[in-house]
XYZ file of C-alpha atoms in Angstrom:
709
model
C 41.508 15.270 -0.703
C 38.482 14.761 1.503
C 37.157 11.259 2.036
C 35.008 10.045 -0.828
C 32.668 7.924 1.297
C 30.588 8.332 4.430
C 30.602 5.429 6.881
C 27.589 3.208 6.348
C 26.601 2.824 10.014
C 26.960 6.506 10.846
C 24.903 7.369 7.764
C 22.162 5.037 9.009
C 22.198 6.809 12.389
C 21.467 10.075 10.605
C 18.447 8.437 8.976
C 17.129 7.623 12.440
C 17.851 11.217 13.431
C 15.635 12.314 10.514
C 12.859 10.087 11.854
C 13.329 11.696 15.276
C 13.165 15.124 13.612
C 9.558 14.362 12.642
C 8.734 13.533 16.270
C 10.155 16.896 17.363
C 7.878 18.870 15.031
C 5.224 20.411 17.282
C 2.908 21.159 14.342
C 2.350 17.425 13.728
C -0.465 15.555 15.540
C 0.551 14.208 18.951
C 0.022 10.511 18.295
C 1.897 10.743 14.994
C 4.828 12.307 16.828
C 4.625 9.464 19.326
C 4.586 7.006 16.413
C 7.828 8.481 15.076
C 9.392 8.089 18.535
C 8.329 4.428 18.473
C 9.876 3.960 15.042
C 13.170 5.330 16.368
C 13.173 2.611 19.043
C 12.218 -0.166 16.596
C 14.899 0.980 14.167
C 17.528 0.986 16.905
C 16.518 -2.502 18.052
C 17.225 -3.915 14.590
C 20.353 -1.790 14.162
C 21.894 -3.059 17.386
C 20.985 -6.676 16.626
C 22.446 -6.657 13.138
C 24.845 -3.824 12.396
C 26.393 -3.343 15.849
C 26.778 -7.096 16.229
C 28.546 -7.313 12.865
C 30.813 -4.369 13.720
C 31.732 -5.908 17.078
C 32.593 -9.132 15.302
C 34.760 -7.203 12.831
C 36.492 -5.459 15.721
C 37.335 -8.857 17.192
C 38.516 -10.439 13.926
C 40.150 -7.507 12.088
C 40.554 -4.594 14.505
C 43.090 -2.706 12.387
C 41.274 -2.912 9.044
C 39.654 0.405 8.088
C 36.605 0.649 5.833
C 36.264 2.919 2.766
C 35.452 5.853 5.047
C 38.832 5.393 6.772
C 37.422 4.184 10.105
C 38.438 1.021 11.966
C 35.701 -1.037 13.685
C 36.650 0.417 17.086
C 36.408 3.951 15.731
C 33.017 3.143 14.232
C 31.724 1.690 17.509
C 32.929 4.734 19.450
C 31.303 7.143 16.993
C 28.090 5.129 16.927
C 27.842 5.103 20.700
C 28.303 8.863 20.966
C 25.708 9.672 18.275
C 23.226 6.973 19.314
C 23.307 8.127 22.939
C 22.668 11.668 21.732
C 19.674 10.607 19.614
C 18.166 8.490 22.388
C 18.564 11.323 24.906
C 16.698 13.642 22.534
C 14.044 10.980 22.023
C 13.516 10.611 25.767
C 13.434 14.357 26.359
C 10.805 14.686 23.639
C 8.709 11.905 25.173
C 8.895 12.909 28.826
C 9.045 16.714 28.599
C 6.941 17.332 25.509
C 4.681 14.487 24.330
C 3.393 13.250 27.700
C 2.618 16.760 29.080
C 0.879 17.590 25.782
C -1.176 14.390 26.048
C -2.180 15.397 29.562
C -3.394 18.736 28.214
C -5.510 16.777 25.736
C -7.057 14.815 28.611
C -4.849 11.687 28.616
C -2.818 11.624 31.817
C 0.018 9.164 32.414
C 0.115 8.508 36.174
C 3.512 7.521 37.522
C 3.871 5.243 40.570
C 4.987 8.158 42.734
C 1.640 9.843 42.063
C -0.728 6.911 42.713
C -3.560 7.820 45.070
C -4.791 5.249 47.567
C -7.908 4.719 45.482
C -5.786 4.106 42.410
C -3.488 1.753 44.316
C -6.474 -0.320 45.423
C -7.770 -0.552 41.843
C -4.369 -1.378 40.356
C -3.658 -3.959 43.053
C -6.896 -5.814 42.300
C -5.960 -5.881 38.626
C -2.437 -7.021 39.476
C -3.679 -9.911 41.631
C -6.291 -11.137 39.154
C -4.688 -10.572 35.731
C -0.957 -10.002 36.133
C 0.390 -11.963 39.089
C -0.535 -15.436 37.702
C 1.548 -14.741 34.576
C 4.742 -13.708 36.344
C 7.708 -15.994 36.936
C 10.413 -14.592 39.253
C 13.924 -15.716 38.342
C 16.660 -15.769 40.969
C 20.201 -15.016 39.874
C 22.313 -16.727 42.543
C 21.888 -20.142 40.951
C 24.784 -21.909 39.248
C 23.432 -20.930 35.837
C 22.534 -17.282 35.217
C 18.933 -17.037 33.925
C 18.591 -16.570 30.180
C 17.583 -13.047 29.163
C 15.469 -13.200 26.002
C 16.258 -10.997 23.039
C 14.329 -7.685 23.208
C 12.056 -8.866 26.048
C 11.463 -6.282 28.782
C 12.324 -7.355 32.331
C 11.895 -5.867 35.779
C 14.928 -6.404 38.001
C 14.609 -6.224 41.785
C 17.358 -5.763 44.365
C 16.119 -7.656 47.429
C 16.931 -7.358 51.090
C 15.750 -10.136 53.453
C 13.472 -9.077 56.265
C 15.358 -9.551 59.497
C 14.644 -12.835 61.266
C 13.054 -14.574 58.255
C 14.418 -18.090 57.708
C 14.003 -20.909 55.238
C 14.286 -23.986 57.440
C 17.213 -23.229 59.741
C 18.995 -20.920 57.271
C 18.522 -17.193 57.673
C 18.036 -15.269 54.441
C 21.095 -13.104 53.977
C 22.636 -11.223 51.125
C 25.936 -9.440 50.784
C 27.488 -6.602 48.840
C 29.628 -9.159 46.995
C 26.629 -11.245 45.977
C 23.521 -9.049 45.911
C 20.149 -10.753 45.849
C 18.725 -9.766 42.471
C 15.711 -11.307 40.770
C 14.181 -10.798 37.333
C 10.603 -10.884 36.112
C 9.736 -10.810 32.408
C 6.992 -8.336 31.508
C 4.313 -10.522 29.838
C 3.552 -9.690 26.209
C -0.002 -11.020 26.284
C -1.412 -8.203 28.421
C -2.318 -4.641 27.365
C 0.460 -2.139 27.975
C -2.038 0.464 29.171
C -4.433 0.130 32.116
C -7.121 2.812 32.281
C -8.005 3.994 35.760
C -11.589 4.627 36.937
C -12.863 8.074 36.023
C -12.659 10.751 38.692
C -15.797 12.757 39.458
C -16.023 16.163 37.767
C -12.889 15.484 35.721
C -12.662 15.016 31.972
C -9.154 13.586 32.170
C -8.653 9.919 31.334
C -5.870 8.604 33.545
C -3.799 5.545 32.717
C -0.874 3.556 34.083
C 1.607 1.295 32.307
C 1.966 -2.443 32.837
C 5.726 -2.075 33.399
C 5.036 0.311 36.312
C 2.346 -1.924 37.802
C 4.745 -4.870 37.961
C 7.571 -2.757 39.362
C 5.302 -1.150 41.982
C 3.871 -4.439 43.272
C 7.111 -6.367 42.873
C 7.401 -6.894 46.619
C 4.465 -9.319 46.546
C 6.533 -11.618 44.317
C 9.174 -12.107 47.005
C 7.664 -12.922 50.435
C 10.232 -12.434 53.186
C 12.115 -9.747 51.262
C 11.972 -6.016 50.880
C 12.585 -4.500 47.456
C 15.379 -1.978 47.907
C 15.666 -0.943 44.275
C 14.007 -1.830 40.969
C 14.942 -1.295 37.344
C 13.467 -2.122 33.932
C 15.780 -3.327 31.193
C 15.835 -4.759 27.675
C 18.747 -6.534 25.989
C 19.436 -6.667 22.250
C 21.343 -9.759 21.106
C 23.294 -10.583 17.969
C 20.887 -11.485 15.165
C 23.368 -11.337 12.294
C 23.333 -15.052 11.509
C 23.621 -16.772 8.157
C 22.000 -20.102 7.405
C 24.164 -23.048 6.402
C 23.763 -22.990 2.622
C 25.019 -26.577 2.395
C 22.093 -27.910 4.400
C 20.549 -29.477 1.305
C 17.150 -31.055 1.999
C 17.383 -29.942 5.615
C 17.350 -26.247 4.702
C 14.264 -25.512 6.825
C 15.865 -27.245 9.817
C 19.016 -25.183 9.269
C 16.938 -21.999 9.266
C 15.167 -23.083 12.447
C 18.595 -23.525 14.034
C 19.383 -19.921 13.117
C 16.221 -18.758 14.912
C 17.238 -20.701 18.017
C 20.755 -19.214 17.919
C 19.314 -15.713 17.680
C 17.445 -16.171 20.977
C 20.600 -17.081 22.889
C 23.313 -15.151 21.046
C 25.700 -12.720 22.695
C 24.290 -9.426 24.060
C 25.292 -6.278 22.188
C 23.298 -3.522 23.912
C 21.052 -2.835 26.897
C 18.392 -0.205 27.512
C 17.437 0.442 31.123
C 15.672 2.915 33.386
C 16.105 3.718 37.056
C 19.230 4.593 38.972
C 20.117 1.292 40.617
C 23.881 1.165 40.236
C 24.038 -2.233 41.972
C 21.615 -3.847 39.531
C 23.257 -2.140 36.563
C 26.765 -3.193 37.585
C 25.537 -6.762 38.153
C 23.916 -6.954 34.705
C 26.918 -5.453 32.935
C 29.196 -8.065 34.507
C 26.908 -10.993 33.767
C 26.116 -9.885 30.211
C 29.677 -8.696 29.492
C 28.552 -5.255 28.357
C 30.685 -2.099 28.449
C 29.608 1.378 29.481
C 29.119 2.411 25.832
C 26.650 -0.460 25.401
C 24.298 0.864 28.102
C 21.518 3.292 27.162
C 19.780 4.840 30.162
C 16.303 6.272 29.666
C 14.040 8.187 32.026
C 11.206 5.760 32.545
C 9.445 4.195 29.522
C 11.519 1.470 27.873
C 9.598 1.481 24.583
C 7.373 4.377 23.412
C 5.433 1.807 21.386
C 3.813 0.736 24.674
C 1.836 3.983 24.473
C 0.446 3.420 20.985
C -2.727 1.834 22.391
C -3.721 5.461 23.004
C -4.845 5.495 19.365
C -7.889 3.469 20.446
C -8.792 6.195 22.941
C -8.481 8.970 20.350
C -12.079 8.491 19.233
C -12.347 11.662 17.148
C -8.906 11.190 15.580
C -7.793 14.734 16.415
C -4.394 13.546 17.631
C -3.654 11.643 14.408
C -3.199 12.517 10.760
C -6.376 13.034 8.776
C -7.403 9.701 7.348
C -6.260 9.095 3.792
C -8.170 6.651 1.630
C -6.540 3.980 -0.495
C -8.282 4.581 -3.824
C -9.160 1.798 -6.211
C -7.384 2.617 -9.510
C -9.623 4.619 -11.821
C -8.548 2.689 -14.932
C -9.057 -0.872 -13.647
C -12.423 -2.671 -13.576
C -13.670 -3.733 -10.147
C -16.167 -6.372 -11.257
C -14.257 -8.311 -13.907
C -10.745 -9.681 -14.388
C -8.013 -7.473 -15.839
C -7.131 -9.705 -18.778
C -8.819 -7.563 -21.459
C -7.577 -4.299 -19.921
C -3.956 -5.472 -19.819
C -4.098 -6.584 -23.442
C -4.641 -2.920 -24.329
C -2.125 -1.190 -22.055
C 0.130 -1.585 -19.040
C -1.037 -0.458 -15.615
C 1.039 1.238 -12.904
C -0.137 0.726 -9.331
C 1.118 3.214 -6.734
C 0.429 2.086 -3.186
C -0.641 3.125 -0.610
C -2.341 6.025 -2.416
C -3.963 3.397 -4.589
C -5.398 0.282 -2.989
C -3.462 -2.988 -2.957
C -6.706 -4.802 -3.758
C -5.844 -5.110 -7.492
C -2.853 -7.335 -6.667
C -4.988 -9.583 -4.467
C -7.754 -9.559 -7.100
C -5.257 -10.401 -9.855
C -4.172 -13.545 -8.005
C -7.693 -14.426 -6.848
C -9.092 -14.074 -10.369
C -6.312 -16.311 -11.653
C -7.189 -18.924 -9.021
C -10.869 -18.883 -10.049
C -10.358 -18.725 -13.825
C -10.695 -22.108 -15.553
C -8.497 -20.857 -18.405
C -5.563 -20.088 -16.123
C -3.080 -22.935 -16.294
C -0.302 -21.795 -13.978
C 0.734 -19.167 -11.429
C 4.379 -18.520 -10.590
C 5.653 -15.981 -8.073
C 8.271 -15.042 -5.503
C 7.412 -14.414 -1.830
C 9.811 -12.486 0.399
C 7.632 -10.989 3.146
C 3.902 -11.566 3.043
C 2.363 -10.818 6.448
C -0.128 -12.645 8.646
C -3.491 -13.938 7.371
C -2.487 -13.122 3.822
C -5.274 -13.360 1.204
C -2.502 -14.004 -1.329
C -1.587 -17.258 0.412
C -5.254 -18.282 0.463
C -5.607 -17.582 -3.268
C -2.481 -19.606 -4.101
C -3.737 -22.539 -2.052
C -7.124 -22.355 -3.758
C -5.467 -22.329 -7.184
C -3.422 -25.428 -6.348
C -6.448 -27.236 -4.950
C -8.287 -26.533 -8.211
C -5.563 -28.350 -10.111
C -3.579 -25.408 -11.441
C 0.193 -25.489 -11.486
C 1.308 -23.144 -8.702
C 5.014 -22.537 -8.140
C 6.142 -20.244 -5.338
C 9.704 -19.327 -4.497
C 9.640 -18.613 -0.747
C 12.682 -16.796 0.588
C 13.260 -18.254 4.045
C 16.215 -15.952 4.696
C 14.123 -12.739 4.921
C 15.533 -11.458 8.218
C 13.052 -11.401 11.140
C 10.376 -12.994 8.930
C 12.040 -16.409 8.719
C 9.690 -18.133 11.152
C 6.578 -16.824 9.417
C 7.908 -17.775 5.980
C 8.653 -21.311 7.157
C 5.019 -21.577 8.298
C 3.756 -20.277 4.937
C 5.998 -22.683 3.042
C 4.669 -25.682 4.977
C 1.074 -24.535 4.530
C 1.502 -24.005 0.793
C 3.104 -27.417 0.319
C 0.230 -29.095 2.143
C -2.185 -27.403 -0.282
C -0.328 -28.821 -3.287
C 1.813 -25.804 -4.186
C 5.325 -26.473 -5.499
C 7.557 -24.547 -3.096
C 11.131 -23.617 -3.961
C 13.430 -22.497 -1.138
C 15.591 -19.869 -2.799
C 19.076 -20.353 -4.178
C 22.316 -21.343 -2.482
C 24.192 -18.285 -1.156
C 21.782 -15.839 -2.843
C 18.761 -14.332 -1.129
C 15.862 -13.976 -3.589
C 14.618 -10.418 -3.128
C 12.943 -10.010 -6.543
C 9.183 -9.291 -6.640
C 7.522 -10.961 -9.596
C 4.273 -12.794 -10.355
C 3.280 -14.449 -13.642
C -0.102 -15.865 -14.656
C -0.226 -18.188 -17.663
C -3.635 -18.331 -19.367
C -5.130 -20.211 -22.327
C -6.821 -17.795 -24.764
C -8.267 -18.570 -28.240
C -5.962 -21.476 -29.010
C -2.904 -19.621 -27.747
C -1.116 -19.046 -24.442
C -0.851 -15.542 -23.007
C 1.213 -14.524 -20.008
C 0.381 -11.710 -17.588
C 3.142 -10.353 -15.370
C 3.234 -8.254 -12.216
C 6.553 -6.702 -11.133
C 7.015 -4.596 -8.005
C 9.419 -2.592 -5.879
C 7.753 -3.857 -2.672
C 6.733 -7.139 -1.089
C 3.538 -9.124 -1.635
C 2.260 -7.941 1.735
C -1.204 -6.323 1.871
C -0.532 -4.944 5.357
C 2.679 -3.041 4.596
C 1.138 -1.942 1.277
C -1.041 0.376 3.389
C 2.040 1.983 4.961
C 4.864 1.727 2.393
C 5.067 3.733 -0.812
C 5.779 1.306 -3.677
C 5.390 1.083 -7.447
C 4.287 -1.984 -9.364
C 3.575 -2.805 -12.992
C 0.861 -5.011 -14.517
C 1.643 -5.975 -18.112
C 0.957 -8.549 -20.806
C 3.769 -7.237 -23.003
C 5.308 -10.365 -24.640
C 8.892 -9.074 -24.353
C 8.525 -8.730 -20.558
C 6.677 -12.059 -20.351
C 9.466 -13.840 -22.260
C 12.043 -12.518 -19.814
C 9.823 -13.462 -16.863
C 9.670 -17.027 -18.157
C 13.468 -17.167 -18.425
C 13.752 -15.806 -14.881
C 11.519 -18.475 -13.360
C 13.275 -21.235 -15.313
C 16.578 -20.000 -13.929
C 15.585 -19.747 -10.266
C 13.525 -22.939 -10.090
C 15.525 -25.330 -12.264
C 18.934 -26.056 -13.753
C 18.543 -23.613 -16.642
C 21.805 -22.042 -17.721
C 21.846 -18.263 -17.654
C 20.091 -16.888 -20.727
C 20.132 -13.269 -21.812
C 17.041 -11.352 -20.728
C 16.547 -8.455 -23.102
C 14.388 -6.183 -20.979
C 14.562 -7.334 -17.368
C 17.801 -6.770 -15.500
C 18.705 -9.392 -12.908
C 21.175 -9.136 -10.066
C 23.780 -10.353 -9.437
C 24.239 -10.856 -13.189
C 23.242 -7.766 -15.173
C 21.719 -4.956 -13.061
C 25.032 -3.492 -11.893
C 26.633 -3.655 -15.337
C 23.534 -2.070 -16.902
C 23.500 0.726 -14.350
C 27.195 1.438 -14.884
C 26.684 1.339 -18.652
C 23.765 3.768 -18.488
C 25.721 6.142 -16.237
C 28.614 6.022 -18.735
C 26.169 6.603 -21.604
C 24.926 9.705 -19.788
C 28.529 10.909 -19.547
C 29.153 10.249 -23.250
C 26.011 12.119 -24.364
C 26.365 15.054 -21.996
C 27.365 18.455 -23.405
C 27.693 21.887 -21.772
C 24.630 23.010 -23.737
C 22.611 19.903 -22.905
C 24.050 18.281 -19.762
C 23.119 14.738 -18.934
C 20.623 13.973 -16.191
C 20.243 11.051 -13.794
C 17.360 10.997 -11.316
C 17.145 8.122 -8.863
C 15.033 7.280 -5.844
C 15.909 4.396 -3.536
C 16.214 3.294 0.078
C 20.002 3.219 0.344
C 23.122 3.966 -1.708
C 26.311 2.167 -0.619
C 27.796 0.441 -3.694
C 31.320 1.793 -4.166
C 31.484 1.149 -7.929
C 28.165 2.870 -8.545
C 29.158 5.819 -6.331
C 32.471 6.124 -8.206
C 30.556 6.142 -11.508
C 28.247 8.887 -10.210
C 31.297 10.937 -9.170
C 32.667 10.514 -12.685
C 29.328 11.618 -14.124
C 29.310 14.713 -11.916
C 32.836 15.595 -13.018
C 31.645 15.321 -16.644
C 28.861 17.837 -15.993
C 25.995 15.354 -15.634
C 23.345 16.518 -13.162
C 22.570 13.817 -10.589
C 19.475 14.090 -8.394
C 19.175 11.442 -5.693
C 16.336 10.804 -3.266
C 17.733 8.427 -0.631
C 15.493 7.452 2.264
C 18.133 5.826 4.466
C 21.869 5.185 4.111
C 23.899 7.274 1.674
C 27.677 6.749 1.547
C 28.093 9.185 -1.364
C 29.469 12.604 -0.384
C 27.663 15.342 -2.370
C 28.705 18.904 -3.141
C 32.487 18.422 -3.138
C 34.108 20.724 -5.681
C 35.786 18.787 -8.453
C 34.196 15.522 -7.344
C 30.459 15.724 -6.712
C 29.424 19.351 -7.081
C 26.679 18.370 -9.556
C 25.143 15.801 -7.218
C 22.240 16.681 -4.940
C 20.931 14.240 -2.316
C 17.601 14.696 -0.538
C 15.613 12.453 1.803
C 11.922 12.442 2.712
C 10.476 11.108 5.956
C 6.697 11.450 6.099
C 3.565 9.538 7.074
C 4.297 6.747 4.551
C 7.611 4.886 4.453
C 9.296 5.645 1.120
C 10.165 2.234 -0.304
C 10.014 2.517 -4.115
C 13.111 2.372 -6.316
C 12.835 4.439 -9.514
C 15.706 5.286 -11.892
C 15.632 7.769 -14.793
C 18.338 8.329 -17.396
C 17.923 11.235 -19.839
C 19.799 9.370 -22.598
C 20.293 12.377 -24.869
C 16.569 13.067 -25.029
C 15.379 9.458 -25.416
C 14.739 9.026 -21.705
C 14.623 5.607 -20.067
C 12.833 4.795 -16.827
C 13.206 1.743 -14.595
C 11.778 0.436 -11.343
C 13.478 -2.214 -9.239
C 13.394 -4.372 -6.147
C 17.061 -3.460 -5.650
C 18.756 -0.568 -3.940
C 22.197 0.477 -5.132
C 23.903 -1.514 -2.380
C 26.526 -4.245 -2.556
C 24.180 -6.787 -1.001
C 21.474 -6.050 -3.602
C 23.598 -5.833 -6.723
C 26.205 -8.487 -5.884
C 24.673 -10.975 -3.438
C 20.930 -11.137 -4.089
C 18.523 -12.171 -6.814
C 16.873 -8.876 -7.800
C 14.934 -7.578 -10.784
C 14.951 -4.207 -12.539
C 12.164 -3.625 -15.037
C 11.695 -0.905 -17.692
C 8.576 1.229 -18.022
C 7.780 0.857 -21.725
C 4.151 1.953 -22.020
C 3.982 5.705 -22.829
C 1.197 6.524 -20.384
C 2.824 4.447 -17.647
C 6.158 6.175 -18.366
C 4.613 9.628 -17.969
C 2.905 8.529 -14.740
C 6.052 7.154 -13.081
C 8.221 10.076 -14.256
C 5.707 12.495 -12.743
C 5.823 10.578 -9.447
C 9.628 10.702 -9.439
C 9.740 14.448 -10.159
C 7.273 15.148 -7.358
C 9.736 13.920 -4.723
C 12.263 16.599 -5.673
C 9.763 19.450 -5.249
C 9.110 18.700 -1.568
C 9.999 21.563 0.781
C 8.043 20.379 3.823
C 9.396 16.941 4.790
C 12.560 16.904 2.698
C 16.093 17.252 4.052
C 19.275 17.705 2.040
C 22.599 15.970 2.664
C 25.609 18.230 3.212
C 29.207 17.335 2.404
C 30.009 17.148 6.143
C 27.417 14.372 6.591
C 24.734 16.499 8.231
C 21.188 16.864 6.916
C 19.341 20.180 6.881
C 15.699 20.901 5.966
C 15.191 21.986 2.369
C 14.573 25.735 2.207
C 11.064 26.762 1.260
C 12.213 29.856 -0.592
C 9.389 31.927 -2.028
C 7.323 28.903 -2.996
C 4.266 27.689 -1.131
C 4.569 24.630 1.072
C 4.879 21.542 -1.104
C 4.485 18.168 0.591
C 5.123 15.445 -1.965
C 3.040 12.753 -0.273
C 0.106 15.145 0.184
C 0.329 16.185 -3.479
C 0.351 12.558 -4.595
C -2.686 11.852 -2.429
C -4.539 14.796 -4.003
C -3.653 13.463 -7.448
C -5.193 10.049 -6.810
C -8.190 11.590 -5.078
C -8.881 13.682 -8.209
C -8.565 10.595 -10.394
C -10.993 8.749 -8.150
C -13.513 11.573 -8.376
C -13.404 11.285 -12.180
C -13.974 7.536 -12.041
C -17.187 6.493 -13.812
C -19.850 5.646 -11.290
C -21.341 2.165 -11.169
C -24.803 2.409 -12.818
C -26.327 0.341 -10.023
C -24.935 2.733 -7.437
C -26.290 5.747 -9.356
C -29.722 4.142 -9.519
C -29.707 3.419 -5.796
C -28.767 7.006 -4.983
C -31.486 8.458 -7.215
C -34.080 6.103 -5.788
C -33.072 7.005 -2.234
C -33.651 10.687 -2.968
C -37.036 10.125 -4.619
């Protein structure tokens, strides 16, 4: 029998290949294609830091232990290297042979050092001397201690040859083949990546050079008495797969800060480099203890993201997607709090098609309302200059009880979350630092308000973070409700995660690691039990990743019982679809488009009495077994119809959707005889129509009429 599971890491690589696929599509705007290339690099940076590091550690500790896909760590690393090198080669070919020439045709010319004219050299040299040179610190490598190479920082490496006859004191500067003279210079992050060159007469082309090239070209000036024989740019990814000491007690923040320090100096796992200097490359591989498979050679540009400043030069926006608005929800008031509206019905918010402003307004109104007694919420990732943080601080300063559970272990956001936690505490907010051994990934906010001699609770639950910035880029679903049954469960949840409350049964909210998995397995089994040949069961689920072996086994069982299973998986999928006798009733599709698909929505047909849930949790072992997560039902009839319609839309896409094959490959969904259907575009049109039907503000109508008079 064929293997029942795909390897997790190789499945993730295919997700990055789907991102690259978007960059290869010539019908997309140039800068959007460039953005997809940049995402490929960013994704790989995190993948190497976390997943490759963990796999290398597994290869060291348990080299003979195979995973559920039947692969040992060494086999996984070998397969990853082959596929990752292939993807990165395609990425570079797209950038150098397609994107950059196309940009030149549009009037944006990247000038390489070999093509600098004397006039350009003079201009660049003046800029180098005034703005760049003072920031550079050359690091020699023949000292007793090898210089520290920062994680993901870009460096220029120079192979130096002393000019004959030059001496320091009485000692002549000499190198040797055994000990080459190599120096490093870190490319400063505080300077623009792009330098625009003066306009040429009678030419419409805007020419630019890159900071990395400027430093490499004028590197000789950093080393008086030496010639630069060869130069090379490189970037090293280090192990970032660290866990905080959960027994740190009151010193938890200090323990997390130690993790951040370790990450900066951990062992190297991968290196990206350009140039053909075999001497420099061999030297770095020896010093960093990297093997050939760990080296990724690119043509010239280390990170395509260094070109994204071109967006500022695209004044008419013709090289980008048409701008999409973020519409204020048609059924929420803009000028008054939502309390009265939410007493009547629940509200679904679908970002980024709808604006994230209602979430910020909800918290801000609570901070300003004299009848609000308390605000409780979880914070996982929140972003810089967050208005949510400001509103929470204001609420605390006004004497309200504000309790915030800040998850310090949110990978790569730890430092920012530590800063927020300190700032909130100084403002009088009660800050809770998660739970021992369990990362709190749930997204929940509760406002407790005094109303007519009673207490009413308003709850917000979401699939995405409380981050206004990512809410403009990530597709997420959230629910506003004052339903008492949800509010009661929310109260139990906060009592559990902030105090010593024993686990109490929540009737409507599912919580991992306690009940979400068992509920999911129970609902899958219920679908099996109620499925008949005449009326087969149906499970529709959308999520970021599917890796949980028990859940996958249950879905296989459902397929074998005739239940139809439709899965929309953005990233990793370890389930093998389409295998006769195992998963022939399971279809898996994935959509990569202008917005990152981040919502988790689950539908169970339940014999005609359908149930619909949203969740902060993917169907992964880490989410269901090792994190605090929440799954919430959609109970309001109108909200149910809205979310079900959103879910169905994703399975109609024939433009940006790809389907998983049983051999692990992904192929574009066939258009058939139907017109092009782009799910994200259709959703945008839906919210645009709703916005057009929105009642106009009387004051605005009056102003318009008066202006026309």
